[in-house]
Steps between C-alpha positions, in 0.01 A plus 500: 500500500789269414582140493726381790605195679244395763605623846289240676529150352236243608644256743337160444660326793297431803665651802629275786403643831622237735417457867196738515314301755121531499518717198330501162851582358600136548557378146700256295789645319534455121714670244519556132137472434343649190166692486290204378629265772453740776142591419403136418562386855321627802793486734729686267235765426446545869873529547521765242253710718712418797799657331310823472432494868871449582594859450214654680635735781858507344484885525477495868752217572727593790816423285371629166810700420752258645581743790151550614166581339261805484558547877857596420393743230291687753546633853458158666820317458867534411615265226762244556853621412610379145739591234188520261288794454155351559173660399419537870811687573476713190155620613628577842798705369313666222709344223230278336498522120379293215835321441539347860129459600393136527291376207312243710172681503500556116621146423297293761178688456487487116622132506214410725246714320591305178468177693160599611391569145641173381320312777167689429539417138585124533365383826176375327704230333601352831294203644396701815166471675291782359444668837866482593596633157274807547657563843852458352422746217359757751820471707714553191298810415546640842871427493530694175338804666724447806825515293358809312454652852858444589611666172266794559619577852866491386475682164169657457312420184661219290424317177194283543504169291139420564447138371772505242777256476778633280721271281875549447438685173196703603500879533440571877310802605729658752276819557457582854129523608382784722495459876116513487485239236720256694293574829172425311641187339608346835173585661286379200696155509442464869132571463472263213645223700258575789212508259581142390452380864718202471759588764440429871461784746809365676714201470628273773723192562706405191331781307632774722683733259264450209319800358152561668224751456662687796829552311298658211319744737843580668666576180226734390536667836878541438472649164231752585683598816826576295292677230335737768830579659690833462757370239258379241194721575570809303845569639637605156813291563720449198558670162228568259582180305502274820222647710221288351704191596543593862157626614180679439509852344239632740484472887164349575405443870248257374776256444526458874131407490570234256793369708269515823231298316760236387639482845158474663407216262821327597420542868158321455616227259399148584742245649520622857802710462594692819796583715655198678464652836601247765568636846430227755588162360877546429747521790838669500745273333770541769293506824292263697297757683190435291484853363358544149727672255359825369489532125589150417251492215732757321788262510295194407366643172863555366536115484150370503591141407655475848163542668221298337309400826157652545525768759241641746567814680302573821505872583300759686331585166379137450629170359642514143584201286747483212412199290787570253746573785780733382372482148190691618664831387675370192348593161796417277837342572814392332547134537872407578695182560570398863866604539713712727553781232289750693700440814830537310378833353391643830687340785802662663842337412515299812181333406600431134381816338664660198329838495341441164187685610679800623511651858223703659542875547466658845274757346233233443579353844414835661173530312342223693293654789519396860256261677256787547491575133681834537826593322811441699543868563145542635429176685443472871754215472869585492677384185830333569722450183678217694163325545306606209220229526429590855149629537478525117251425219547112467531529134840649555620179674353306207657717228851579613795334667699722740770467756358254750233342269426136564471288192570141388851376441515126428321328798504802720170681445594780743844579363603869586629719213761756599574780268712713735863579406795499729641225727336157458307621188366230271469434121164678525649835611430840355742596220602138444198282502248771428561852367199634688514317834182333411368203301161423352270260684172510314440178319768338705369163654557448875581139478771495231829670418736531199754264663265217592347209301143570594333651189194726565215598281602804280164588340425867558186717457476732200169642600347478840180650658707749699597668165125500398409675825778759453397577147134535603611745784711699257241533233213559744708769659565682174154460360287532816723645758638385840178475696330280245368158613253250376361155577601233252352167419668323798310730738808684631571867463803618296658830405857634495519526880336166557747317264793646672366398849446150384836461359662627814286279712620201287856626535476480874505875580319599820164676445552759781222649714352669192501188281691683231826276488713814512318671205408866526134575539331739251769484234483716187504345157878574479570358845318186415679476164832499694376247755397265219827529319689433832289187555574379151865554550496281824249246416621429153873548549741292291204361286570725201254776556714785630704559179167562298313660777736798549490545114127492452458746782776710339701537819808295387690834459483532879512139622762384265728824496641485837746310721419141609615406847617200696538443869850436636533362844850482660601281788721689734694340790633730777865425541504587867175338614429245226146638491331446159288748332342536157503826301234543226556740199288574204720536196459572121525174290442654159374815357210413258460705188182535306467643154175606333545224243483238769117523548491233223748242389703548186412250218811293445730650245518161311120525438529856372773421265312197365183692460542869405123547514506426883509839683723529793377639832580866571827651630700171418640648184 
């Protein structure tokens, strides 16, 4: 124990979040307020809570590291070229260390944990309606657990402050708690919030983005799923000193049961959460033939604020209503201002993009199945690298921009992107506009671009029901096996196989004569495990899951220790005939390197120096 300067000073200014239309984040900006004035005024006190919300989801921001986010630290995307060594690039090249790693997780999480404690301590002073005050305090308590979860998934066990608020001269206990202690603390906090029964099952309208009961169930689901996974469930990872911080000493299969029960509870939570599966009411954006667009619901949930009308879907299975529209699937989301920032991060250069979110790898592009649900090597459809979206899982078209993709560029909603090199190449070409020959499309709105004045909604989901279903499938397979199924409270039958079929049906994949959506019948537990992992990779791509998934599964030494590829298309003009042809070539963009230490993040060097009692994660010495 030692006295030291507080790392996380209390910020008593109310955050200005301008232009958040239809959002509870709309607040009035004030500055230089002291503690007494903030909690003597209901608006200021509410704004203090808003400031805690502002950082939610920072860890999965597309531009978190400046040249990309977690997608660029995994096998999803290549970071934007820069003279700086970003955290994403350092993870990709195996050079990450405590000196260069970003300190955003440590700083932002503990800053917000302190804010939560301050709010919980002082909120009773504010002249806020008693029922609203109870709701706000429950939200703050969940947010505190949420920020601890972000710390846990990055570093393993960390110091828990509990309800303490340290002063500048206080001795701060920087002892790292065990992984198990942190898991139980987060779960207990969520259960305590649920027991108070002051949060709504779900929020809607201006309250979208606030904490709900569903968010509590989903966070418990996430924590227990991680805890049951190979990395933390008795793997023995780390040194003798650090093992207790990184997982359980014993490998207990019953932890999968706990994860399954948490996921099952989340599957049955109140609030009418389900996949936004709309097949018949939305038409192709570039055609007038009246055909419905398969898998449109997958696109819509990436930017739910664009689609707020109540939808009714008439299918051969019956008529289904979605009273919350695209929000039907959203459990927790990050509220963001209406701007063109997302377009600038994702768009090709000709559409005003700057590459700030990185560039999709061809390895991920090839992982999407064909329209019959089969891998590209096994499908009855022939895969054509020059027309990669043809006869393909519609999620591919909604996730990746390739040569020939049509997107928005100013007022042209069907602008064609050309990434080929050679004569008549454009600013979007491979090796100049993009190092991989591809761009990321997921979360990119169809009616806006980085070089146009139209500003689209940018709020994005942090937890959606598709994740709940995949977590249920994974834990059920590990605990009960691939053939397990059960009837839940909604009257429908679920199990590992049923979940995968539902997700693929929503995606727009064809069921086939056997109704299996390309899935193998009679899968073993190991085969089902791989099928679920593939579905997570595709369904949740670019949403911040892949980086942590390959670590908790302990497969990062395979997935992250290999070359990452791009697709180069060359335009060739025959000098004699003038005939034009296009030649595809898969090429190595970068060799990723994975070291054993990289299963966890290093605690920033500055924190270790300030606090000698703080134990560094293994293999970073």
